[in-house]
Amino acid sequence: MSKETSKIRLQVAKNYPELCKQVVQNILALSRNAIAAHGHFSILLSGGATPKGVYALMASPEYREQFQWHKIHFFWGDERWVSADDAKSNYRMATEAILMKADIPPQNIHPIRTLDGTLETAAAVYEKELASFFDLRNGECPRFDLILLGLGQDGHTASLFPGDPALSETNRLVAAVSQKEMDPAERITVTLPVINHAAVIFFLASGREKSQALKTALEGKGRQLPAQQVNPPNGEVWWFADQPAASLLRKGQGESS
Ligand code: 6PG
């Protein structure tokens, strides 16, 4: 892992399986460093489809035994307002891909609880979860060892969408979102202050349909896309993309493998 901070790194893999392998190897290295440094590894999971292969590979026989699961704490960057067993649930996706396959203590799994009360109360409950685990005082932000983020074709990340009020939230750690063109429209998301307080952020982008958003995110001027507003002053941002997603980038960008 690079020692420089707030520097953006790009790793381009020839295909999705190779991307997953690169991501898992770096998560494993980060987890070992974090556990050695402060006794645990806190990871904020991304939802959507792209990270599924990463989670499955982490729990595969090839890697499962290398992780110190009892010292790893799993949180979610966002959750759809559906039941935990709904096919659209990010919790269900991660549970099926990794949490039920690896020997992870239940107390290490910190889901965003849905359908109890309102979106706003659920957001407040998750803020309390973060405050408790990270022992936060008023106004403090959690510092995740690693935050995994996906990239939407519109440049959204987590459930922070272009123009959404949650994107400009600077006080709350967790916000309620309603984006009618998304399915489902209602979501809970961590806010930019949480994301930009991370030690390390891994963005994952796979497929040609992400090529324009990735080009704008990495080469565009300004900060119009939510993904462009991810810029941790005391952290590192690594982009992991496969060649189709990276196909519009200026040649020579990133380390290819
Ligand atoms: C979600 C994610 C969201 C996702 C992007 C990319 O809950 O859907 O948090 O930000 O990462 O929409 O999704 P894909 O990986 O499915 O393309």
PDB file of N, CA and C in Angstrom, residues 72-112:
ATOM      1  N   ILE A  72     -12.460  -8.502  12.806  1.00  0.00           N
ATOM      2  CA  ILE A  72     -12.950  -7.655  11.712  1.00  0.00           C
ATOM      3  C   ILE A  72     -14.399  -7.285  11.973  1.00  0.00           C
ATOM      4  N   HIS A  73     -14.714  -5.992  11.877  1.00  0.00           N
ATOM      5  CA  HIS A  73     -16.076  -5.488  12.111  1.00  0.00           C
ATOM      6  C   HIS A  73     -16.646  -4.945  10.807  1.00  0.00           C
ATOM      7  N   PHE A  74     -17.849  -5.451  10.479  1.00  0.00           N
ATOM      8  CA  PHE A  74     -18.491  -5.137   9.198  1.00  0.00           C
ATOM      9  C   PHE A  74     -19.623  -4.135   9.399  1.00  0.00           C
ATOM     10  N   PHE A  75     -19.544  -3.034   8.676  1.00  0.00           N
ATOM     11  CA  PHE A  75     -20.597  -2.020   8.672  1.00  0.00           C
ATOM     12  C   PHE A  75     -21.040  -1.834   7.218  1.00  0.00           C
ATOM     13  N   TRP A  76     -22.154  -1.105   7.023  1.00  0.00           N
ATOM     14  CA  TRP A  76     -22.644  -0.846   5.664  1.00  0.00           C
ATOM     15  C   TRP A  76     -22.619   0.639   5.358  1.00  0.00           C
ATOM     16  N   GLY A  77     -22.213   0.962   4.135  1.00  0.00           N
ATOM     17  CA  GLY A  77     -22.198   2.363   3.711  1.00  0.00           C
ATOM     18  C   GLY A  77     -23.587   2.859   3.382  1.00  0.00           C
ATOM     19  N   ASP A  78     -24.441   1.938   2.961  1.00  0.00           N
ATOM     20  CA  ASP A  78     -25.830   2.324   2.705  1.00  0.00           C
ATOM     21  C   ASP A  78     -26.696   1.072   2.675  1.00  0.00           C
ATOM     22  N   GLU A  79     -27.987   1.311   2.792  1.00  0.00           N
ATOM     23  CA  GLU A  79     -28.932   0.199   2.773  1.00  0.00           C
ATOM     24  C   GLU A  79     -30.237   0.648   2.144  1.00  0.00           C
ATOM     25  N   ARG A  80     -30.815  -0.260   1.418  1.00  0.00           N
ATOM     26  CA  ARG A  80     -32.113   0.049   0.811  1.00  0.00           C
ATOM     27  C   ARG A  80     -33.202  -0.177   1.861  1.00  0.00           C
ATOM     28  N   TRP A  81     -34.289   0.564   1.744  1.00  0.00           N
ATOM     29  CA  TRP A  81     -35.356   0.484   2.753  1.00  0.00           C
ATOM     30  C   TRP A  81     -36.261  -0.710   2.453  1.00  0.00           C
ATOM     31  N   VAL A  82     -35.673  -1.889   2.636  1.00  0.00           N
ATOM     32  CA  VAL A  82     -36.372  -3.160   2.385  1.00  0.00           C
ATOM     33  C   VAL A  82     -36.046  -4.070   3.557  1.00  0.00           C
ATOM     34  N   SER A  83     -36.734  -5.218   3.615  1.00  0.00           N
ATOM     35  CA  SER A  83     -36.429  -6.140   4.721  1.00  0.00           C
ATOM     36  C   SER A  83     -35.067  -6.795   4.487  1.00  0.00           C
ATOM     37  N   ALA A  84     -34.503  -7.296   5.572  1.00  0.00           N
ATOM     38  CA  ALA A  84     -33.138  -7.860   5.507  1.00  0.00           C
ATOM     39  C   ALA A  84     -33.073  -9.092   4.609  1.00  0.00           C
ATOM     40  N   ASP A  85     -34.213  -9.709   4.334  1.00  0.00           N
ATOM     41  CA  ASP A  85     -34.184 -10.890   3.466  1.00  0.00           C
ATOM     42  C   ASP A  85     -34.680 -10.586   2.055  1.00  0.00           C
ATOM     43  N   ASP A  86     -34.841  -9.285   1.774  1.00  0.00           N
ATOM     44  CA  ASP A  86     -35.261  -8.900   0.426  1.00  0.00           C
ATOM     45  C   ASP A  86     -34.089  -9.035  -0.546  1.00  0.00           C
ATOM     46  N   ALA A  87     -34.358  -9.442  -1.778  1.00  0.00           N
ATOM     47  CA  ALA A  87     -33.281  -9.629  -2.778  1.00  0.00           C
ATOM     48  C   ALA A  87     -32.527  -8.322  -3.027  1.00  0.00           C
ATOM     49  N   LYS A  88     -33.136  -7.182  -2.728  1.00  0.00           N
ATOM     50  CA  LYS A  88     -32.473  -5.892  -2.970  1.00  0.00           C
ATOM     51  C   LYS A  88     -31.650  -5.411  -1.760  1.00  0.00           C
ATOM     52  N   SER A  89     -31.686  -6.189  -0.697  1.00  0.00           N
ATOM     53  CA  SER A  89     -30.997  -5.769   0.538  1.00  0.00           C
ATOM     54  C   SER A  89     -29.482  -5.921   0.411  1.00  0.00           C
ATOM     55  N   ASN A  90     -28.747  -4.860   0.744  1.00  0.00           N
ATOM     56  CA  ASN A  90     -27.283  -4.955   0.737  1.00  0.00           C
ATOM     57  C   ASN A  90     -26.800  -5.878   1.851  1.00  0.00           C
ATOM     58  N   TYR A  91     -27.572  -5.908   2.932  1.00  0.00           N
ATOM     59  CA  TYR A  91     -27.217  -6.816   4.044  1.00  0.00           C
ATOM     60  C   TYR A  91     -27.342  -8.265   3.570  1.00  0.00           C
ATOM     61  N   ARG A  92     -28.440  -8.568   2.872  1.00  0.00           N
ATOM     62  CA  ARG A  92     -28.621  -9.945   2.391  1.00  0.00           C
ATOM     63  C   ARG A  92     -27.511 -10.322   1.411  1.00  0.00           C
ATOM     64  N   MET A  93     -27.160  -9.374   0.528  1.00  0.00           N
ATOM     65  CA  MET A  93     -26.118  -9.686  -0.467  1.00  0.00           C
ATOM     66  C   MET A  93     -24.814 -10.047   0.239  1.00  0.00           C
ATOM     67  N   ALA A  94     -24.418  -9.241   1.220  1.00  0.00           N
ATOM     68  CA  ALA A  94     -23.153  -9.503   1.924  1.00  0.00           C
ATOM     69  C   ALA A  94     -23.258 -10.761   2.780  1.00  0.00           C
ATOM     70  N   THR A  95     -24.427 -10.996   3.358  1.00  0.00           N
ATOM     71  CA  THR A  95     -24.612 -12.200   4.184  1.00  0.00           C
ATOM     72  C   THR A  95     -24.418 -13.453   3.347  1.00  0.00           C
ATOM     73  N   GLU A  96     -25.042 -13.467   2.176  1.00  0.00           N
ATOM     74  CA  GLU A  96     -24.931 -14.649   1.303  1.00  0.00           C
ATOM     75  C   GLU A  96     -23.520 -14.820   0.740  1.00  0.00           C
ATOM     76  N   ALA A  97     -22.863 -13.677   0.442  1.00  0.00           N
ATOM     77  CA  ALA A  97     -21.550 -13.755  -0.214  1.00  0.00           C
ATOM     78  C   ALA A  97     -20.434 -14.061   0.781  1.00  0.00           C
ATOM     79  N   ILE A  98     -20.527 -13.526   1.983  1.00  0.00           N
ATOM     80  CA  ILE A  98     -19.394 -13.698   2.908  1.00  0.00           C
ATOM     81  C   ILE A  98     -19.797 -14.006   4.338  1.00  0.00           C
ATOM     82  N   LEU A  99     -20.781 -13.293   4.895  1.00  0.00           N
ATOM     83  CA  LEU A  99     -20.978 -13.356   6.351  1.00  0.00           C
ATOM     84  C   LEU A  99     -21.411 -14.741   6.821  1.00  0.00           C
ATOM     85  N   MET A 100     -22.148 -15.459   5.977  1.00  0.00           N
ATOM     86  CA  MET A 100     -22.588 -16.797   6.428  1.00  0.00           C
ATOM     87  C   MET A 100     -21.552 -17.869   6.071  1.00  0.00           C
ATOM     88  N   LYS A 101     -20.498 -17.463   5.370  1.00  0.00           N
ATOM     89  CA  LYS A 101     -19.508 -18.461   4.926  1.00  0.00           C
ATOM     90  C   LYS A 101     -18.219 -18.406   5.753  1.00  0.00           C
ATOM     91  N   ALA A 102     -18.011 -17.264   6.413  1.00  0.00           N
ATOM     92  CA  ALA A 102     -16.775 -17.137   7.210  1.00  0.00           C
ATOM     93  C   ALA A 102     -17.152 -17.173   8.685  1.00  0.00           C
ATOM     94  N   ASP A 103     -16.189 -17.438   9.526  1.00  0.00           N
ATOM     95  CA  ASP A 103     -16.459 -17.613  10.960  1.00  0.00           C
ATOM     96  C   ASP A 103     -16.419 -16.251  11.662  1.00  0.00           C
ATOM     97  N   ILE A 104     -17.463 -15.448  11.425  1.00  0.00           N
ATOM     98  CA  ILE A 104     -17.488 -14.065  11.924  1.00  0.00           C
ATOM     99  C   ILE A 104     -18.409 -13.997  13.143  1.00  0.00           C
ATOM    100  N   PRO A 105     -17.914 -13.517  14.275  1.00  0.00           N
ATOM    101  CA  PRO A 105     -18.777 -13.409  15.467  1.00  0.00           C
ATOM    102  C   PRO A 105     -19.963 -12.483  15.178  1.00  0.00           C
ATOM    103  N   PRO A 106     -21.180 -12.842  15.594  1.00  0.00           N
ATOM    104  CA  PRO A 106     -22.365 -11.998  15.305  1.00  0.00           C
ATOM    105  C   PRO A 106     -22.192 -10.548  15.771  1.00  0.00           C
ATOM    106  N   GLN A 107     -21.477 -10.367  16.882  1.00  0.00           N
ATOM    107  CA  GLN A 107     -21.319  -8.988  17.398  1.00  0.00           C
ATOM    108  C   GLN A 107     -20.401  -8.136  16.515  1.00  0.00           C
ATOM    109  N   ASN A 108     -19.771  -8.779  15.530  1.00  0.00           N
ATOM    110  CA  ASN A 108     -18.901  -8.038  14.593  1.00  0.00           C
ATOM    111  C   ASN A 108     -19.657  -7.568  13.357  1.00  0.00           C
ATOM    112  N   ILE A 109     -20.929  -7.876  13.314  1.00  0.00           N
ATOM    113  CA  ILE A 109     -21.744  -7.531  12.139  1.00  0.00           C
ATOM    114  C   ILE A 109     -22.717  -6.429  12.547  1.00  0.00           C
ATOM    115  N   HIS A 110     -22.587  -5.278  11.891  1.00  0.00           N
ATOM    116  CA  HIS A 110     -23.344  -4.085  12.305  1.00  0.00           C
ATOM    117  C   HIS A 110     -24.237  -3.593  11.155  1.00  0.00           C
ATOM    118  N   PRO A 111     -25.339  -4.264  10.934  1.00  0.00           N
ATOM    119  CA  PRO A 111     -26.203  -3.868   9.803  1.00  0.00           C
ATOM    120  C   PRO A 111     -26.980  -2.594  10.077  1.00  0.00           C
ATOM    121  N   ILE A 112     -27.381  -1.939   9.018  1.00  0.00           N
ATOM    122  CA  ILE A 112     -28.318  -0.808   9.124  1.00  0.00           C
ATOM    123  C   ILE A 112     -29.717  -1.422   9.235  1.00  0.00           C
TER     124      ILE A 112
END
